[in-house]
Amino acid sequence: RPLGPADPGRRAFLQRALSLGVVGLSGLLGGVAYVQAQRLASVRRITIPIDGLPEALVGLKIAQISDLHVGPTIRDPEMSRVVAAVNELAPDLIAVTGDLVDGTVDRLQRFVAPLAGLRARHGTFFVTGNHEYFSGALPWCEHCRDALGWTVLSNEHAVVEHEGAKILVAGVTDLTAARFVDEHASDPAKAIAGAPPTDLRLLLAHQPKSALAADGLGFHLQLSGHTHGGQYFPFTLLLKAALRFYTGLQRVGAMWVYINAGTTYWGPPFRLGADQEITLIELARA
């Protein structure tokens, strides 16, 4: 039979119920995301096979942290927890792949101070991310070198010896660096200029897209960050669909690229669908 007119009261009730449901779900997801952001990053362990890796480098352990974003809501207590977690892994080498800070040295030096306690057999290596250039990249490079004791690689390289084998650790500045500091234009070829023959070539680059310029230069592995894995649903899905480089292990030519999803967070303290991580990479022979 013909339907009668809709009951206005019932319609209003359903609209209110739907609105309350959306608000409630949003609040629940926001609460979960906030709690997740406060947690210490979990350790993600990954084995990467390298062609022709000498026996001396089989089992080499590289700890990677990235996108720490020390600033208004991320301070020295959080950094102390990260340092303790990394040191417990007993890495041979530590890579810090940019976006360390959101603020100037004067404002944040006491908050990054615990990071001087990072310990690895061959030391800690650092490259700039785009956020360093919003915060005074040159003073931060100096501070990381002099106060934290890190090796800062600005289109440069260092060579370390491990059990008789030689490892080249190169680092490039962020892809946006030339907008802020003329002499910091990102340049993987410059980073290895004059390098001696080595058994392993490692590149540190904040943005994964640096791999496109580094491909063909003989690197075995690039370590990057920057993407945060999208950080918060639904951006996690959008970025995964839109970006060639998202998170995790990928291949570019003959080179592996590993993208850390971020060790803390950026902006509002929320993480949902993209856990923060400390990466422990162990090398194997392919």
Coordinates of C-alpha atoms in Angstrom, one line a residue:
R1 CA 0.0 0.0 0.0
P2 CA 1.2 3.6 -0.4
L3 CA 3.6 4.8 2.3
G4 CA 2.4 7.7 4.4
P5 CA 4.4 10.8 5.1
A6 CA 7.7 10.3 7.0
D7 CA 7.5 10.9 10.7
P8 CA 9.4 14.2 11.4
G9 CA 10.1 13.2 14.9
R10 CA 11.6 9.8 13.9
R11 CA 13.7 11.5 11.2
A12 CA 15.1 14.0 13.7
F13 CA 15.9 11.2 16.2
L14 CA 17.8 9.2 13.5
Q15 CA 19.8 12.3 12.5
R16 CA 20.7 13.0 16.1
A17 CA 21.7 9.4 16.7
L18 CA 23.8 9.4 13.6
S19 CA 25.5 12.6 14.6
L20 CA 26.2 11.3 18.0
G21 CA 27.6 8.1 16.6
V22 CA 30.0 10.0 14.3
V23 CA 31.1 12.2 17.2
G24 CA 31.6 9.2 19.5
L25 CA 33.5 7.2 16.9
S26 CA 35.7 10.2 16.2
G27 CA 36.4 10.6 19.9
L28 CA 37.2 7.0 20.3
L29 CA 39.6 7.0 17.3
G30 CA 41.2 10.2 18.6
G31 CA 41.7 8.6 22.0
V32 CA 43.3 5.5 20.5
A33 CA 45.5 7.6 18.3
Y34 CA 46.7 9.7 21.3
V35 CA 47.5 6.7 23.4
Q36 CA 49.4 5.1 20.5
A37 CA 51.5 8.3 20.0
Q38 CA 52.6 8.2 23.6
R39 CA 54.0 4.7 23.4
L40 CA 57.7 4.1 22.9
A41 CA 58.4 3.1 19.3
S42 CA 58.5 -0.6 18.8
V43 CA 61.6 -2.3 17.3
R44 CA 61.1 -3.4 13.8
R45 CA 63.7 -6.1 12.9
I46 CA 64.6 -6.7 9.3
T47 CA 67.2 -8.7 7.4
I48 CA 68.5 -7.3 4.2
P49 CA 70.4 -9.5 1.7
I50 CA 73.3 -7.8 0.0
D51 CA 75.0 -9.2 -3.1
G52 CA 78.6 -10.1 -2.6
L53 CA 78.6 -9.2 1.1
P54 CA 81.9 -10.3 2.7
E55 CA 81.7 -12.7 5.6
A56 CA 83.0 -10.1 8.0
L57 CA 79.8 -8.0 7.4
V58 CA 77.3 -10.8 7.7
G59 CA 75.2 -10.0 10.7
L60 CA 76.2 -6.3 10.9
K61 CA 73.6 -4.5 12.9
I62 CA 72.4 -1.0 11.9
A63 CA 69.9 0.8 14.2
Q64 CA 67.9 3.5 12.4
I65 CA 65.8 6.3 14.1
S66 CA 64.1 9.0 12.1
D67 CA 61.7 11.9 12.4
L68 CA 62.1 12.4 16.1
H69 CA 60.6 15.9 15.9
V70 CA 61.9 17.1 19.3
G71 CA 59.9 20.2 20.1
P72 CA 56.8 21.5 21.9
T73 CA 55.4 18.1 22.9
I74 CA 58.4 15.8 22.4
R75 CA 61.2 16.5 24.9
D76 CA 64.1 14.9 26.9
P77 CA 62.1 12.2 28.7
E78 CA 61.0 10.8 25.3
M79 CA 64.6 11.0 24.0
S80 CA 65.9 9.2 27.1
R81 CA 63.5 6.3 26.4
V82 CA 64.6 6.2 22.7
V83 CA 68.3 6.1 23.7
A84 CA 67.7 3.3 26.2
A85 CA 65.8 1.2 23.6
V86 CA 68.4 1.7 20.9
N87 CA 71.4 1.0 23.1
E88 CA 69.8 -2.2 24.3
L89 CA 70.0 -3.5 20.7
A90 CA 73.8 -3.2 20.8
P91 CA 74.1 -1.9 17.2
D92 CA 77.3 -1.7 15.3
L93 CA 76.2 1.6 13.7
I94 CA 73.4 4.1 14.3
A95 CA 71.7 6.2 11.5
V96 CA 69.6 9.2 12.3
T97 CA 67.8 10.1 9.1
G98 CA 66.6 13.7 9.6
D99 CA 63.8 15.7 11.0
L100 CA 65.4 15.7 14.4
V101 CA 63.9 18.9 15.6
D102 CA 61.1 21.5 15.3
G103 CA 62.8 24.6 16.8
T104 CA 66.1 26.3 17.3
V105 CA 69.2 25.1 19.1
D106 CA 68.7 27.7 21.8
R107 CA 65.2 26.5 22.5
L108 CA 65.7 22.7 22.2
Q109 CA 69.3 21.9 23.1
R110 CA 68.4 20.6 26.6
F111 CA 65.6 18.4 25.1
V112 CA 68.0 16.7 22.6
A113 CA 70.8 16.3 25.2
P114 CA 70.0 12.7 26.1
L115 CA 70.8 11.7 22.5
A116 CA 74.5 12.2 23.3
G117 CA 74.1 8.9 25.1
L118 CA 73.5 6.8 21.9
R119 CA 76.2 4.1 21.8
A120 CA 77.3 2.0 18.8
R121 CA 80.6 0.4 17.9
H122 CA 81.1 2.7 14.9
G123 CA 79.2 5.7 16.2
T124 CA 76.1 7.7 15.2
F125 CA 75.7 9.3 11.8
F126 CA 73.2 12.1 11.0
V127 CA 71.7 13.7 7.9
T128 CA 69.4 16.7 7.8
G129 CA 65.7 16.6 7.0
N130 CA 63.5 19.3 5.7
H131 CA 62.5 20.4 9.3
E132 CA 66.1 21.2 10.2
Y133 CA 66.0 23.9 7.5
F134 CA 63.0 25.5 9.2
S135 CA 64.9 25.6 12.4
G136 CA 68.4 26.7 11.5
A137 CA 70.2 23.8 9.8
L138 CA 73.8 25.0 10.1
P139 CA 73.6 25.6 13.9
W140 CA 71.9 22.2 14.3
C141 CA 74.6 20.5 12.3
E142 CA 77.3 22.1 14.5
H143 CA 75.4 21.1 17.6
C144 CA 74.9 17.5 16.6
R145 CA 78.6 17.2 15.8
D146 CA 80.0 19.1 18.8
A147 CA 77.5 18.5 21.6
L148 CA 76.0 15.1 20.7
G149 CA 79.2 13.6 19.2
W150 CA 77.6 12.5 16.0
T151 CA 79.2 12.4 12.5
V152 CA 77.2 14.8 10.4
L153 CA 77.2 14.0 6.7
S154 CA 76.2 16.9 4.4
N155 CA 76.9 15.5 1.0
E156 CA 79.9 13.8 2.5
H157 CA 81.1 10.3 3.5
A158 CA 83.0 8.5 6.2
V159 CA 84.7 5.1 6.0
V160 CA 84.7 2.7 8.9
E161 CA 86.4 -0.6 9.3
H162 CA 84.5 -3.6 10.7
E163 CA 86.3 -6.9 11.3
G164 CA 88.7 -6.1 8.4
A165 CA 86.0 -5.0 6.0
K166 CA 85.4 -1.4 4.9
I167 CA 82.0 0.3 5.0
L168 CA 81.4 3.6 3.3
V169 CA 78.7 5.7 5.1
A170 CA 77.6 8.6 2.9
G171 CA 74.9 11.1 3.6
V172 CA 73.1 13.8 1.6
T173 CA 71.3 16.9 2.7
D174 CA 67.5 17.1 2.3
L175 CA 66.1 17.6 -1.1
T176 CA 64.7 21.0 -0.1
A177 CA 68.0 22.2 1.4
A178 CA 69.1 24.5 -1.5
R179 CA 66.1 26.7 -0.8
F180 CA 67.6 27.7 2.5
V181 CA 71.4 27.1 2.3
D182 CA 73.0 27.4 -1.2
E183 CA 75.9 25.1 -0.5
H184 CA 73.6 22.4 0.9
A185 CA 72.0 21.3 -2.5
S186 CA 71.5 17.6 -2.1
D187 CA 74.1 15.7 -4.2
P188 CA 74.7 11.9 -3.8
A189 CA 77.5 12.0 -6.4
K190 CA 79.3 14.7 -4.3
A191 CA 78.8 12.6 -1.2
I192 CA 80.9 9.8 -2.6
A193 CA 83.5 11.9 -4.5
G194 CA 87.0 10.6 -3.8
A195 CA 85.7 7.6 -1.9
P196 CA 88.1 4.6 -1.7
P197 CA 86.9 1.1 -2.7
T198 CA 84.8 -0.4 0.1
D199 CA 82.9 -3.6 0.8
L200 CA 79.6 -1.9 1.6
R201 CA 78.1 1.4 0.4
L202 CA 75.4 2.8 2.7
L203 CA 73.5 6.1 1.9
L204 CA 71.6 8.1 4.4
A205 CA 69.0 10.4 2.9
H206 CA 66.0 11.9 4.7
Q207 CA 63.6 11.7 1.7
P208 CA 63.2 8.3 0.0
K209 CA 63.1 10.1 -3.4
S210 CA 66.8 10.7 -3.1
A211 CA 67.1 7.2 -4.4
L212 CA 66.3 8.3 -7.9
A213 CA 69.5 10.4 -8.0
A214 CA 71.5 7.8 -6.1
D215 CA 70.6 4.9 -8.4
G216 CA 73.6 3.8 -10.4
L217 CA 76.2 5.3 -8.0
G218 CA 77.0 1.9 -6.5
F219 CA 75.2 2.1 -3.2
H220 CA 73.9 -1.1 -1.7
L221 CA 71.4 0.4 0.7
Q222 CA 69.7 3.7 1.3
L223 CA 68.1 4.5 4.7
S224 CA 65.4 7.2 4.7
G225 CA 62.4 8.5 6.7
H226 CA 60.1 11.5 6.0
T227 CA 56.8 9.8 5.2
H228 CA 55.7 8.8 8.7
G229 CA 53.8 6.0 7.0
G230 CA 51.0 8.6 6.7
Q231 CA 50.9 8.7 10.6
Y232 CA 47.1 8.9 10.9
F233 CA 44.2 7.0 9.2
P234 CA 42.9 7.7 6.6
F235 CA 46.1 9.5 5.4
T236 CA 47.9 6.1 5.8
L237 CA 45.8 4.8 2.9
L238 CA 46.0 7.9 0.8
L239 CA 49.7 8.1 1.0
K240 CA 50.2 4.4 0.3
A241 CA 48.1 4.9 -2.9
A242 CA 49.7 8.1 -4.0
L243 CA 53.4 7.7 -3.2
R244 CA 56.0 5.5 -4.9
F245 CA 58.0 5.5 -1.6
Y246 CA 55.8 4.9 1.4
T247 CA 57.4 2.8 4.1
G248 CA 59.3 -0.4 4.5
L249 CA 61.8 -2.1 2.1
Q250 CA 61.8 -1.4 -1.6
R251 CA 64.2 -1.8 -4.5
V252 CA 65.5 0.9 -6.8
G253 CA 67.7 -0.5 -9.5
A254 CA 70.4 -2.5 -7.8
M255 CA 69.9 -0.6 -4.5
W256 CA 67.7 -1.4 -1.5
V257 CA 65.8 1.5 0.1
Y258 CA 64.4 1.2 3.6
I259 CA 61.9 3.8 4.8
N260 CA 61.5 4.1 8.5
A261 CA 57.9 5.2 9.4
G262 CA 59.1 7.6 12.1
T263 CA 60.2 7.1 15.6
T264 CA 57.8 9.6 17.2
Y265 CA 55.2 11.9 15.5
W266 CA 54.8 15.3 13.9
G267 CA 52.2 17.9 14.8
P268 CA 49.2 16.8 17.0
P269 CA 50.2 13.8 19.2
F270 CA 48.3 11.2 17.2
R271 CA 49.3 7.9 15.5
L272 CA 46.7 5.5 14.0
G273 CA 47.4 2.8 11.5
A274 CA 51.1 3.6 11.2
D275 CA 53.1 2.6 14.3
Q276 CA 56.3 4.5 15.2
E277 CA 59.4 2.5 14.9
I278 CA 63.0 2.0 15.8
T279 CA 64.5 -0.1 13.0
L280 CA 67.2 -2.8 13.5
I281 CA 68.7 -3.9 10.2
E282 CA 70.8 -7.0 10.0
L283 CA 72.8 -7.6 6.9
A284 CA 72.9 -11.0 5.2
R285 CA 74.6 -12.3 2.1
A286 CA 72.2 -12.6 -0.9

